[in-house]
Amino acid sequence: MARSVQASWPQTEAVEAALGRMKQAYLRLEPPGQDTWNPIHDEAELWHRARLLLEACRLLGKLPHPLQQLRVLDVGCGVGRSSRMLVDLGVLPHQLVATDLRPDALAQARASNPAVDWRLISGLADWPAEAFDLVVQCTVFSSLPGAEARRATAALMSRSAGADGHIFWWDSRRANDFAGSDPLDPRVLFSDHELLAYKTVPMLPTMDEALRPLRGLRSLASAALRPMSHRRTHCVALFGPRRRAQVAMPAGLLQQAPPPAVAHGTDKDLLRDLPLQPAVAAGLALGAWEVFQHRPLLEVYARHYGHRVIDADGVLVVVKQLPLVGAMRAQVYSPEAGAGADWSRRLERLSVGELVVMSNLPAAASWQPACPDELVSMVIDLRGDEQTMWARFEQRARTAARKGERAGVEIVPTNRPDDMAEFHAVVERLSAGGTRFPVPALGLVQALIGAGHGTLYLARLGKVVLGGCVVLRHRYAHALLSGFDAAACGGLPSTHLYVQVMLHEQARGIPFLDFGPHNVRAHAHLVLAKRAFKPLIVPAYRYERPGIGWRPKALALAMKLRALRRPA
C-alpha cells in the first residue's frame, strides 16, 4: 500500500493567477489536438529530448535502488513524453503517477499508454496524496510565472518525496518569456535536500562528447575549443534525502565561540542573536567560498599569479610552481565543495611544500588549525523574498539604506574596465595602499569580471565614485573586495551599498552571499557593522601544514635563502 502524505496547500491568489497564466500560454503554444513539440518535425525539440534522455540515464543510474522498484511521480507530464521515457528506462507503468493541468494533453497521453496513472489537477489543492520514491519534473518550472508559485510547487514535490525520496530536475536555466524570463536555480528551491548532482548543459553535444579520444589529447583539444561551444541553456540536478532539520552541534564547538565583546571595551555582545552554528545546519554544505572550487574562475585567478590548478582527488588546488622543483605552496578554499566532510583525508598525501586551507568544515583530528577559535564566516542567507530580507535587517540597516536612497546614492552593476579602475583607485586610497586590508590587483579584478565570473556594484553620488563591492559567484556568491568613502558623501553609511548588493544577488537566484572570514577579536567593528544584516555565523577554519616528501624541506631552505638575500 502506498504511503500517504498531507497534500493540502493554501493556494493563494498569486499562485492561482500564475497557474492560470501558464494554462493560457499552453493553449496558445500547443492548442488541443496539436502535437506541437513532436521531435519528428522540430529539430530543437529533437536535441532537447536527446539531451534529456542522456542526462536522465546518467543521473537516475545513481539512485540506490533499481527504477523497477520505485514509485514515481512525474509532475507536469503534458502529452506524456517524459513519462514514457521513464517507462522505457525501467519504471513500471502501474508504479507511475503523471499529473498535468490540461485535460486534452492528458487524453493524448492516456491513449499512448493506458497503464500509467494519468491524473488531472486543476490546482495545487489536487496534488497527489501519496508519497513517492522519486519525483520528476521536466521543464515545468520554466513555465511557472512568479517565485511564489515555484516555491509552492517545489514544497509539494519535496513533500511527495518525503524524508528519504529523490527529486530529479530538468529545466532551462531561465523561465520562458511568458513566465518572466528570470533565472531558475533548483538548489535554492530544494535547499533542504542533499544535492547529489548538478550541472549545466547545452542541447547539442559538448566538445568533450563530440571529439574522439585523440590519443590522450582529447581534454586539451576540448578545452581549447570550448569558447566555440554551444551555450549551456539547461540544467539537470538530482536531490537526495531531506537534510535533518536539526544537526547535532560538534563537541566543543560552542566552547570555541569567540568571547563576547566585553573584551573589546564595549557593552555589546558581538554574537547576540547570531548563534554560532555548523555549516551544514546553516545550509552551507558547499562551503562559503565555494566559488573558488569552480575551475573556470580558479583558472583565471591562478593564471594572474602565474600559478596552476590541480585536481587532488576531487578538490581543486592552486599551486605555485618553482622551476625544476614543482609544486611548493598550495592554497585551497572550501574543499568540502568537492569532497564533503572527507576533504582532509583526500588532501593528507598532497605532495607540495606547504598547504594552506580555508574551510567551514573541520579537518580530521590530526590537523591543527592555525587560528583555532577566532575565525567565523558571516554569510547572508538570500533565500526567501525581498520582504523577508527586509524583516531580517535591524532598524539601523533599513534606516541607513533609505537614507542613502533619499540622498541620491546610486548602486550600479557594471563590468566596464573604466568603472573598475575608478573603484580600485578609491579602495587603494581607503586601504592606504593595501596596508589596512589586502587589495587584489586591478588586473585580477578586471580579468575575473571580464571572464563573466562576477560583477562590480559601483556606488556613485552624481559623478563622484564613493566605492563599491566586487562580487564573484558560482553557486554561492563571495564578496571579493569592497570599500566605501563615507567622507566623500557627507557621512552617509555604506549600508545602502550592501543592501543593494544583496537584493541584486537575490534576484539572480543566489542562495548565499559570503562577506569573507572575520577574526572576531581583530575585526570587532566589522562584525558589529554587519550584524545589521542578520548574517549566519558559521565557524571558519584555517589550516597551514607541510606536505609530504622532500618538498617541505626544500621550501624551508628556499625561504631561508630569500631571507639572507633580503637587505637589512
Coordinates of C-alpha atoms in Angstrom, one line a residue:
M1 CA 0.0 0.0 0.0
A2 CA 1.3 3.4 -0.9
R3 CA 2.3 5.7 1.9
S4 CA 0.2 8.9 2.3
V5 CA 1.3 12.4 2.9
Q6 CA -0.7 15.6 3.8
A7 CA -1.2 17.2 0.4
S8 CA -3.3 20.2 1.2
W9 CA -1.7 23.5 0.2
P10 CA -3.1 27.1 0.7
Q11 CA -3.5 28.2 -2.9
T12 CA -3.1 32.0 -2.7
E13 CA -4.4 34.4 -5.4
A14 CA -0.9 34.8 -6.7
V15 CA -0.4 31.1 -7.2
E16 CA -3.8 30.7 -8.8
A17 CA -3.1 33.6 -11.1
A18 CA 0.3 32.0 -12.1
L19 CA -1.3 28.7 -12.9
G20 CA -4.0 30.5 -15.0
R21 CA -1.3 32.3 -17.0
M22 CA 0.5 29.1 -17.6
K23 CA -2.7 27.3 -18.9
Q24 CA -3.4 30.2 -21.2
A25 CA 0.1 30.2 -22.6
Y26 CA -0.1 26.5 -23.3
L27 CA -3.4 26.8 -25.0
R28 CA -1.7 29.3 -27.3
L29 CA 1.5 27.3 -27.8
E30 CA 0.1 23.8 -28.0
P31 CA -3.7 24.0 -28.8
P32 CA -5.8 20.9 -28.1
G33 CA -5.2 18.2 -30.6
Q34 CA -1.9 19.5 -31.9
D35 CA 1.4 17.8 -31.2
T36 CA 3.5 21.0 -31.3
W37 CA 6.7 19.6 -29.7
N38 CA 7.0 16.4 -31.6
P39 CA 10.7 15.8 -32.3
I40 CA 9.9 14.4 -35.8
H41 CA 9.2 17.9 -37.1
D42 CA 11.0 20.1 -34.6
E43 CA 14.8 19.8 -34.7
A44 CA 15.3 21.9 -31.5
E45 CA 12.9 19.5 -29.7
L46 CA 14.8 16.5 -31.1
W47 CA 18.1 17.7 -29.5
H48 CA 16.1 18.6 -26.3
R49 CA 14.8 15.1 -26.0
A50 CA 18.1 13.5 -26.8
R51 CA 19.9 15.5 -24.1
L52 CA 17.2 14.8 -21.6
L53 CA 17.5 11.1 -22.2
L54 CA 21.2 11.2 -21.9
E55 CA 21.3 13.2 -18.7
A56 CA 18.4 11.2 -17.2
C57 CA 20.3 8.0 -17.8
R58 CA 23.4 9.4 -16.2
L59 CA 21.7 10.7 -13.1
L60 CA 19.0 8.1 -12.5
G61 CA 21.7 5.5 -12.6
K62 CA 22.9 7.0 -9.3
L63 CA 19.7 6.0 -7.4
P64 CA 20.3 3.4 -4.6
H65 CA 17.5 1.2 -6.0
P66 CA 16.5 0.0 -9.5
L67 CA 13.8 2.0 -11.2
Q68 CA 11.6 -1.1 -11.3
Q69 CA 11.3 -1.0 -7.5
L70 CA 10.4 2.7 -7.3
R71 CA 7.0 4.5 -7.1
V72 CA 7.4 7.6 -9.3
L73 CA 5.6 10.9 -9.6
D74 CA 6.0 12.8 -12.9
V75 CA 5.0 16.5 -12.4
G76 CA 3.6 18.3 -15.4
C77 CA 3.8 15.4 -17.8
G78 CA 2.0 17.2 -20.8
V79 CA 1.3 14.7 -23.6
G80 CA 3.3 12.1 -21.7
R81 CA 6.8 12.1 -23.4
S82 CA 8.7 12.4 -20.1
S83 CA 6.5 9.7 -18.6
R84 CA 7.1 7.3 -21.5
M85 CA 10.8 7.9 -21.2
L86 CA 10.7 6.8 -17.5
V87 CA 8.8 3.7 -18.5
D88 CA 11.5 3.0 -21.2
L89 CA 14.2 3.3 -18.5
G90 CA 12.5 0.8 -16.3
V91 CA 9.7 2.4 -14.3
L92 CA 6.7 0.1 -14.1
P93 CA 3.6 1.8 -15.6
H94 CA 1.4 0.9 -12.6
Q95 CA 4.0 2.4 -10.3
L96 CA 4.0 5.8 -12.2
V97 CA 1.6 8.7 -11.4
A98 CA 1.7 11.5 -14.0
T99 CA -0.1 14.8 -13.5
D100 CA -0.9 17.8 -15.6
L101 CA -3.3 20.8 -15.7
R102 CA -4.5 20.3 -19.3
P103 CA -7.3 17.6 -19.9
D104 CA -6.6 17.5 -23.7
A105 CA -2.9 16.8 -23.1
L106 CA -3.7 14.1 -20.6
A107 CA -6.2 12.5 -23.0
Q108 CA -3.4 12.2 -25.6
A109 CA -1.0 10.8 -23.0
R110 CA -3.6 8.3 -21.8
A111 CA -4.1 7.0 -25.3
S112 CA -0.4 6.3 -25.7
N113 CA -0.1 4.2 -22.5
P114 CA -3.3 3.4 -20.6
A115 CA -1.4 1.5 -17.9
V116 CA 0.1 4.8 -16.4
D117 CA -2.0 6.5 -13.7
W118 CA -2.6 9.8 -15.5
R119 CA -4.2 12.5 -13.2
L120 CA -5.7 15.8 -14.0
I121 CA -5.1 18.5 -11.3
S122 CA -6.8 21.9 -11.6
G123 CA -4.6 23.4 -8.9
L124 CA -2.2 22.7 -6.1
A125 CA -5.0 21.5 -3.8
D126 CA -5.4 18.4 -6.1
W127 CA -1.8 17.3 -5.6
P128 CA -1.5 13.5 -5.2
A129 CA -1.7 12.4 -1.6
E130 CA 0.7 9.5 -1.8
A131 CA 4.4 9.6 -1.0
F132 CA 6.9 8.6 -3.8
D133 CA 10.4 7.3 -4.0
L134 CA 11.2 9.5 -7.0
V135 CA 9.6 12.8 -8.0
V136 CA 10.5 14.1 -11.6
Q137 CA 9.9 17.4 -13.3
C138 CA 10.9 18.2 -16.8
T139 CA 10.5 21.8 -18.0
V140 CA 7.7 22.7 -15.6
F141 CA 9.2 25.4 -13.5
S142 CA 10.3 27.4 -16.6
S143 CA 6.6 27.8 -17.4
L144 CA 5.5 28.8 -13.9
P145 CA 5.3 32.6 -13.5
G146 CA 6.4 34.0 -10.2
A147 CA 8.5 33.0 -7.3
E148 CA 5.5 32.1 -5.1
A149 CA 4.1 29.5 -7.5
R150 CA 7.5 27.9 -7.9
R151 CA 8.1 27.7 -4.2
A152 CA 4.7 26.2 -3.6
T153 CA 5.2 23.6 -6.3
A154 CA 8.7 22.8 -5.0
A155 CA 7.4 22.4 -1.5
L156 CA 4.8 19.9 -2.7
M157 CA 7.4 18.0 -4.7
S158 CA 9.5 17.9 -1.6
R159 CA 6.6 16.7 0.5
S160 CA 5.8 14.0 -2.0
A161 CA 9.4 12.8 -1.9
G162 CA 9.2 12.6 1.9
A163 CA 12.3 12.4 4.0
D164 CA 14.0 9.6 2.0
G165 CA 12.9 10.1 -1.6
H166 CA 14.8 11.6 -4.5
I167 CA 14.0 14.5 -6.8
F168 CA 15.1 14.7 -10.5
W169 CA 15.1 18.2 -12.1
W170 CA 15.4 19.0 -15.8
D171 CA 14.7 22.5 -17.0
S172 CA 16.1 25.6 -18.8
R173 CA 18.2 28.0 -16.8
R174 CA 15.7 30.8 -17.3
A175 CA 12.0 30.9 -17.3
N176 CA 10.1 31.2 -20.6
D177 CA 9.2 34.7 -21.8
F178 CA 5.6 34.4 -20.7
A179 CA 6.8 33.3 -17.2
G180 CA 9.1 36.2 -16.6
S181 CA 12.5 35.2 -18.1
D182 CA 14.1 35.2 -14.7
P183 CA 16.8 32.8 -13.7
L184 CA 16.0 29.4 -12.2
D185 CA 18.1 27.5 -9.7
P186 CA 16.8 24.2 -8.3
R187 CA 19.4 24.3 -5.5
V188 CA 17.5 27.2 -3.9
L189 CA 14.1 25.7 -4.3
F190 CA 15.2 22.3 -2.8
S191 CA 17.8 23.6 -0.4
D192 CA 16.6 21.3 2.4
H193 CA 17.5 18.2 0.3
E194 CA 21.0 16.8 -0.2
L195 CA 22.4 17.8 -3.7
L196 CA 23.8 14.7 -5.3
A197 CA 24.5 16.0 -8.8
Y198 CA 24.1 19.3 -10.7
K199 CA 25.4 20.6 -14.0
T200 CA 24.5 23.0 -16.8
V201 CA 24.4 21.6 -20.3
P202 CA 23.8 22.7 -23.9
M203 CA 21.3 20.9 -26.1
L204 CA 23.9 19.8 -28.7
P205 CA 26.9 17.7 -27.8
T206 CA 29.7 19.3 -25.9
M207 CA 33.3 19.4 -27.1
D208 CA 34.2 16.5 -24.7
E209 CA 31.4 14.4 -26.2
A210 CA 32.0 15.3 -29.8
L211 CA 35.8 14.8 -30.0
R212 CA 37.3 11.3 -30.3
P213 CA 40.0 10.4 -27.8
L214 CA 42.9 11.7 -29.9
R215 CA 45.5 9.6 -28.1
G216 CA 45.2 11.4 -24.8
L217 CA 44.9 14.9 -26.2
R218 CA 41.1 15.0 -26.0
S219 CA 40.9 17.1 -22.8
L220 CA 43.4 19.7 -24.2
A221 CA 41.6 19.9 -27.5
S222 CA 38.2 20.3 -25.9
A223 CA 39.5 23.0 -23.5
A224 CA 40.9 25.0 -26.4
L225 CA 37.7 24.7 -28.4
R226 CA 35.4 25.3 -25.5
P227 CA 34.8 29.0 -26.3
M228 CA 33.3 27.9 -29.6
S229 CA 30.8 25.5 -27.9
H230 CA 27.1 26.0 -27.7
R231 CA 25.6 27.9 -24.8
R232 CA 24.6 25.9 -21.8
T233 CA 20.9 26.7 -21.7
H234 CA 19.6 23.9 -19.4
C235 CA 20.5 22.4 -16.1
V236 CA 20.0 18.9 -14.6
A237 CA 20.0 18.0 -11.0
L238 CA 19.4 15.1 -8.6
F239 CA 18.5 15.7 -5.0
G240 CA 18.7 13.0 -2.3
P241 CA 17.0 12.6 1.1
R242 CA 16.0 15.6 3.0
R243 CA 18.5 17.1 5.4
R244 CA 17.7 16.8 9.0
A245 CA 16.2 19.9 10.5
Q246 CA 18.4 19.8 13.5
V247 CA 22.1 18.9 13.2
A248 CA 23.9 18.0 16.3
M249 CA 26.5 20.6 17.4
P250 CA 30.0 19.1 17.3
A251 CA 31.5 18.6 20.7
G252 CA 33.4 21.7 21.9
L253 CA 32.1 23.9 19.1
L254 CA 30.2 26.2 21.4
Q255 CA 33.2 26.4 23.7
Q256 CA 35.2 27.6 20.7
A257 CA 32.9 30.5 20.0
P258 CA 34.6 33.9 20.3
P259 CA 34.1 35.6 23.6
P260 CA 31.6 38.5 23.9
A261 CA 32.7 42.0 23.0
V262 CA 33.3 42.9 26.6
A263 CA 36.9 42.0 25.9
H264 CA 36.9 44.8 23.3
G265 CA 35.8 47.5 25.7
T266 CA 32.1 47.6 24.5
D267 CA 29.0 46.5 26.3
K268 CA 27.6 44.8 23.2
D269 CA 27.8 41.1 22.6
L270 CA 29.2 40.6 19.0
L271 CA 27.2 37.4 18.5
R272 CA 24.0 38.4 20.3
D273 CA 21.0 36.9 18.4
L274 CA 23.5 35.4 15.9
P275 CA 24.3 32.0 17.3
L276 CA 27.3 30.1 16.0
Q277 CA 26.1 27.1 14.0
P278 CA 27.8 24.4 11.9
A279 CA 27.9 25.0 8.2
V280 CA 25.7 22.0 7.4
A281 CA 23.0 23.3 9.8
A282 CA 23.1 26.7 8.1
G283 CA 22.7 25.0 4.6
L284 CA 26.3 25.7 3.6
A285 CA 27.2 22.2 2.6
L286 CA 29.3 23.5 -0.2
G287 CA 31.3 26.0 1.9
A288 CA 31.1 29.8 2.0
W289 CA 33.9 30.1 -0.6
E290 CA 32.6 27.5 -3.0
V291 CA 33.3 29.9 -5.9
F292 CA 36.9 29.0 -5.5
Q293 CA 36.1 25.4 -6.4
H294 CA 34.7 26.5 -9.8
R295 CA 37.5 25.6 -12.2
P296 CA 37.0 28.3 -14.8
L297 CA 37.1 31.0 -12.1
L298 CA 40.0 29.4 -10.4
E299 CA 42.0 29.2 -13.7
V300 CA 41.6 33.0 -14.1
Y301 CA 42.9 33.5 -10.6
A302 CA 45.8 31.1 -10.9
R303 CA 46.8 32.5 -14.4
H304 CA 47.1 36.0 -13.0
Y305 CA 49.7 34.9 -10.4
G306 CA 51.5 32.5 -12.7
H307 CA 50.2 29.5 -10.7
R308 CA 48.3 26.5 -11.9
V309 CA 45.3 24.5 -10.8
I310 CA 45.5 20.8 -10.0
D311 CA 42.7 18.3 -9.1
A312 CA 43.6 16.5 -5.8
D313 CA 41.0 13.7 -5.6
G314 CA 38.1 16.0 -6.4
V315 CA 39.4 19.1 -4.7
L316 CA 40.8 21.9 -6.8
V317 CA 44.1 23.3 -5.5
V318 CA 46.1 26.3 -6.7
V319 CA 49.8 25.6 -6.5
K320 CA 52.9 27.8 -7.0
Q321 CA 55.4 26.1 -9.2
L322 CA 59.2 26.5 -8.9
P323 CA 61.4 25.7 -11.8
L324 CA 62.9 22.2 -11.6
V325 CA 61.2 21.8 -8.2
G326 CA 57.5 21.6 -8.8
A327 CA 54.5 22.4 -6.6
M328 CA 55.5 24.2 -3.5
R329 CA 52.9 26.5 -1.8
A330 CA 49.3 25.3 -2.4
Q331 CA 46.1 27.1 -1.5
V332 CA 42.6 25.6 -1.1
Y333 CA 39.3 27.3 -0.4
S334 CA 36.1 25.3 0.5
P335 CA 37.5 21.8 -0.2
E336 CA 34.2 20.5 1.2
A337 CA 32.5 21.6 -2.0
G338 CA 34.4 18.9 -3.9
A339 CA 35.0 16.3 -1.2
G340 CA 32.4 16.9 1.6
A341 CA 33.4 16.2 5.2
D342 CA 36.1 13.8 4.0
W343 CA 38.2 16.6 2.5
S344 CA 41.1 16.4 4.9
R345 CA 41.7 12.7 4.2
R346 CA 41.9 13.5 0.4
L347 CA 44.4 16.2 1.0
E348 CA 46.5 14.3 3.5
R349 CA 49.0 13.0 1.0
L350 CA 49.3 16.0 -1.3
S351 CA 52.9 16.3 -2.5
V352 CA 53.5 20.0 -2.0
G353 CA 55.8 22.2 0.1
E354 CA 53.2 23.9 2.2
L355 CA 49.4 23.6 2.2
V356 CA 47.0 26.4 3.3
V357 CA 43.3 25.5 3.6
M358 CA 40.3 27.6 4.4
S359 CA 37.1 25.6 5.2
N360 CA 33.8 25.8 7.0
L361 CA 34.1 22.1 8.0
P362 CA 36.7 21.0 10.5
A363 CA 39.5 18.7 9.4
A364 CA 40.4 15.4 11.0
A365 CA 41.8 15.5 14.5
S366 CA 45.4 15.2 13.2
W367 CA 45.1 18.6 11.6
Q368 CA 45.8 21.6 13.9
P369 CA 44.0 24.9 13.0
A370 CA 46.3 27.9 12.5
C371 CA 43.8 30.1 14.5
P372 CA 41.6 27.7 16.3
D373 CA 39.0 29.9 17.9
E374 CA 38.8 33.3 16.3
L375 CA 37.6 32.9 12.7
V376 CA 34.0 33.0 11.6
S377 CA 32.2 33.4 8.3
M378 CA 29.5 36.0 8.1
V379 CA 27.1 34.7 5.4
I380 CA 23.9 36.4 4.3
D381 CA 21.0 34.0 3.6
L382 CA 19.3 35.2 0.5
R383 CA 16.7 32.5 0.3
G384 CA 13.2 34.0 0.5
D385 CA 11.6 37.1 -0.8
E386 CA 12.6 40.8 -0.6
Q387 CA 10.1 41.4 2.3
T388 CA 11.6 38.6 4.3
M389 CA 15.1 40.0 3.8
W390 CA 13.9 43.5 5.0
A391 CA 12.3 41.9 8.0
R392 CA 15.7 40.3 9.0
F393 CA 17.5 43.6 8.9
E394 CA 17.8 45.5 12.1
Q395 CA 16.3 49.0 12.2
R396 CA 19.6 50.8 11.6
A397 CA 20.2 48.8 8.4
R398 CA 16.8 49.8 6.9
T399 CA 17.1 53.4 8.1
A400 CA 20.7 53.7 6.7
A401 CA 19.7 52.2 3.3
R402 CA 16.7 54.5 2.9
K403 CA 18.9 57.5 3.9
G404 CA 21.3 56.6 1.1
E405 CA 18.4 56.3 -1.4
R406 CA 17.0 59.7 -0.4
A407 CA 20.4 61.3 -0.8
G408 CA 20.6 60.1 -4.4
V409 CA 23.4 57.5 -3.9
E410 CA 23.2 55.1 -6.9
I411 CA 24.4 51.5 -6.9
V412 CA 25.1 50.4 -10.4
P413 CA 26.1 46.9 -11.5
T414 CA 28.8 47.2 -14.1
N415 CA 31.6 45.4 -15.9
R416 CA 33.2 48.4 -17.6
P417 CA 37.0 48.5 -17.2
D418 CA 36.9 52.2 -16.6
D419 CA 34.5 51.8 -13.7
M420 CA 36.7 49.1 -12.2
A421 CA 39.7 51.4 -12.4
E422 CA 37.8 54.2 -10.6
F423 CA 36.6 51.9 -7.9
H424 CA 40.0 50.3 -7.4
A425 CA 41.6 53.7 -7.0
V426 CA 39.1 54.5 -4.2
V427 CA 39.8 51.3 -2.4
E428 CA 43.6 51.7 -2.8
R429 CA 43.2 55.1 -1.1
L430 CA 40.9 53.8 1.7
S431 CA 43.3 50.9 2.4
A432 CA 46.4 53.1 2.4
G433 CA 47.8 51.2 -0.5
G434 CA 46.8 47.8 0.9
T435 CA 48.3 48.2 4.4
R436 CA 44.9 48.4 6.2
F437 CA 43.4 45.5 4.4
P438 CA 44.5 43.4 1.4
V439 CA 43.5 44.7 -2.1
P440 CA 43.6 42.4 -5.1
A441 CA 45.4 43.8 -8.1
L442 CA 43.3 45.7 -10.6
G443 CA 44.3 43.3 -13.3
L444 CA 42.9 40.3 -11.4
V445 CA 39.6 42.1 -10.7
Q446 CA 39.3 43.0 -14.4
A447 CA 40.2 39.5 -15.5
L448 CA 37.6 37.8 -13.2
I449 CA 34.8 40.2 -14.1
G450 CA 35.7 40.3 -17.8
A451 CA 35.5 36.5 -17.9
G452 CA 32.0 36.6 -16.6
H453 CA 32.6 35.3 -13.0
G454 CA 31.3 38.3 -11.2
T455 CA 30.0 41.9 -11.0
L456 CA 31.2 45.2 -9.7
Y457 CA 28.5 47.1 -7.8
L458 CA 29.6 50.7 -8.2
A459 CA 28.4 53.3 -5.6
R460 CA 28.0 56.8 -7.1
L461 CA 26.8 60.2 -5.9
G462 CA 26.4 62.2 -9.0
K463 CA 29.7 61.9 -10.8
V464 CA 31.7 61.0 -7.6
V465 CA 32.6 57.4 -7.1
L466 CA 32.1 56.6 -3.4
G467 CA 33.3 52.9 -3.7
G468 CA 31.6 49.6 -4.4
C469 CA 31.7 45.9 -4.0
V470 CA 33.1 43.2 -6.3
V471 CA 31.0 40.0 -6.1
L472 CA 32.2 36.7 -7.5
R473 CA 29.6 34.0 -8.0
H474 CA 29.1 30.4 -9.0
R475 CA 26.5 28.5 -6.9
Y476 CA 27.1 30.9 -4.0
A477 CA 28.4 34.4 -4.1
H478 CA 31.5 35.8 -2.5
A479 CA 32.4 39.5 -1.8
L480 CA 36.0 39.6 -3.0
L481 CA 36.6 43.3 -2.4
S482 CA 34.6 46.3 -1.1
G483 CA 35.1 49.8 0.1
F484 CA 33.0 52.9 0.7
D485 CA 34.3 56.5 1.2
A486 CA 31.7 58.0 3.7
A487 CA 33.7 61.2 3.8
A488 CA 33.1 61.9 0.2
C489 CA 29.3 62.0 0.7
G490 CA 28.9 63.8 3.9
G491 CA 29.0 60.8 6.2
L492 CA 26.3 58.6 4.5
P493 CA 26.6 55.0 5.7
S494 CA 27.8 52.2 3.5
T495 CA 24.8 50.1 4.4
H496 CA 22.9 51.3 1.3
L497 CA 25.6 49.7 -0.9
Y498 CA 25.4 46.3 0.8
V499 CA 21.6 46.2 0.9
Q500 CA 21.5 46.8 -2.9
V501 CA 24.2 44.1 -3.5
M502 CA 22.1 41.6 -1.5
L503 CA 18.9 42.4 -3.3
H504 CA 20.6 42.2 -6.8
E505 CA 22.2 38.8 -5.9
Q506 CA 18.9 37.5 -4.5
A507 CA 17.2 38.5 -7.8
R508 CA 19.8 36.3 -9.6
G509 CA 18.7 33.3 -7.6
I510 CA 21.9 33.2 -5.4
P511 CA 21.1 31.5 -2.1
F512 CA 24.1 32.7 0.0
L513 CA 26.4 35.7 -0.1
D514 CA 29.6 35.5 1.9
F515 CA 31.3 38.6 3.3
G516 CA 34.6 36.7 3.9
P517 CA 36.2 35.3 7.0
H518 CA 36.4 37.6 10.0
N519 CA 38.7 37.4 13.0
V520 CA 36.2 38.4 15.7
R521 CA 38.8 39.8 18.1
A522 CA 40.7 41.7 15.4
H523 CA 37.7 42.9 13.4
A524 CA 35.2 43.7 16.1
H525 CA 34.0 46.9 14.3
L526 CA 33.3 45.0 11.1
V527 CA 31.3 42.3 13.0
L528 CA 29.3 44.9 14.7
A529 CA 28.5 46.7 11.5
K530 CA 27.5 43.5 9.6
R531 CA 25.2 42.4 12.4
A532 CA 22.7 44.7 10.9
F533 CA 22.1 42.2 8.1
K534 CA 21.4 39.3 10.5
P535 CA 24.1 37.0 8.9
L536 CA 24.6 33.4 9.6
I537 CA 27.7 33.0 11.8
V538 CA 29.5 29.8 10.7
P539 CA 32.8 28.6 12.1
A540 CA 35.7 29.1 9.7
Y541 CA 38.9 27.1 9.9
R542 CA 42.4 27.9 8.6
Y543 CA 45.0 25.2 8.4
E544 CA 48.6 25.6 7.5
R545 CA 50.6 22.4 7.3
P546 CA 53.6 20.9 5.3
G547 CA 53.0 18.5 2.5
I548 CA 54.8 15.2 2.2
G549 CA 58.2 14.1 0.9
W550 CA 61.2 16.3 0.3
R551 CA 59.3 19.4 -0.8
P552 CA 58.6 20.9 2.6
K553 CA 62.3 20.9 3.4
A554 CA 63.1 22.4 0.0
L555 CA 60.6 25.2 0.6
A556 CA 62.0 25.9 4.1
L557 CA 65.5 26.2 2.6
A558 CA 64.3 28.5 -0.1
M559 CA 62.7 30.8 2.5
K560 CA 65.9 30.9 4.5
L561 CA 67.9 31.8 1.3
R562 CA 65.4 34.5 0.5
A563 CA 65.7 36.0 4.0
L564 CA 69.5 36.1 3.7
R565 CA 69.3 37.9 0.4
R566 CA 66.9 40.5 1.8
P567 CA 68.7 43.8 2.8
A568 CA 68.9 44.5 6.5

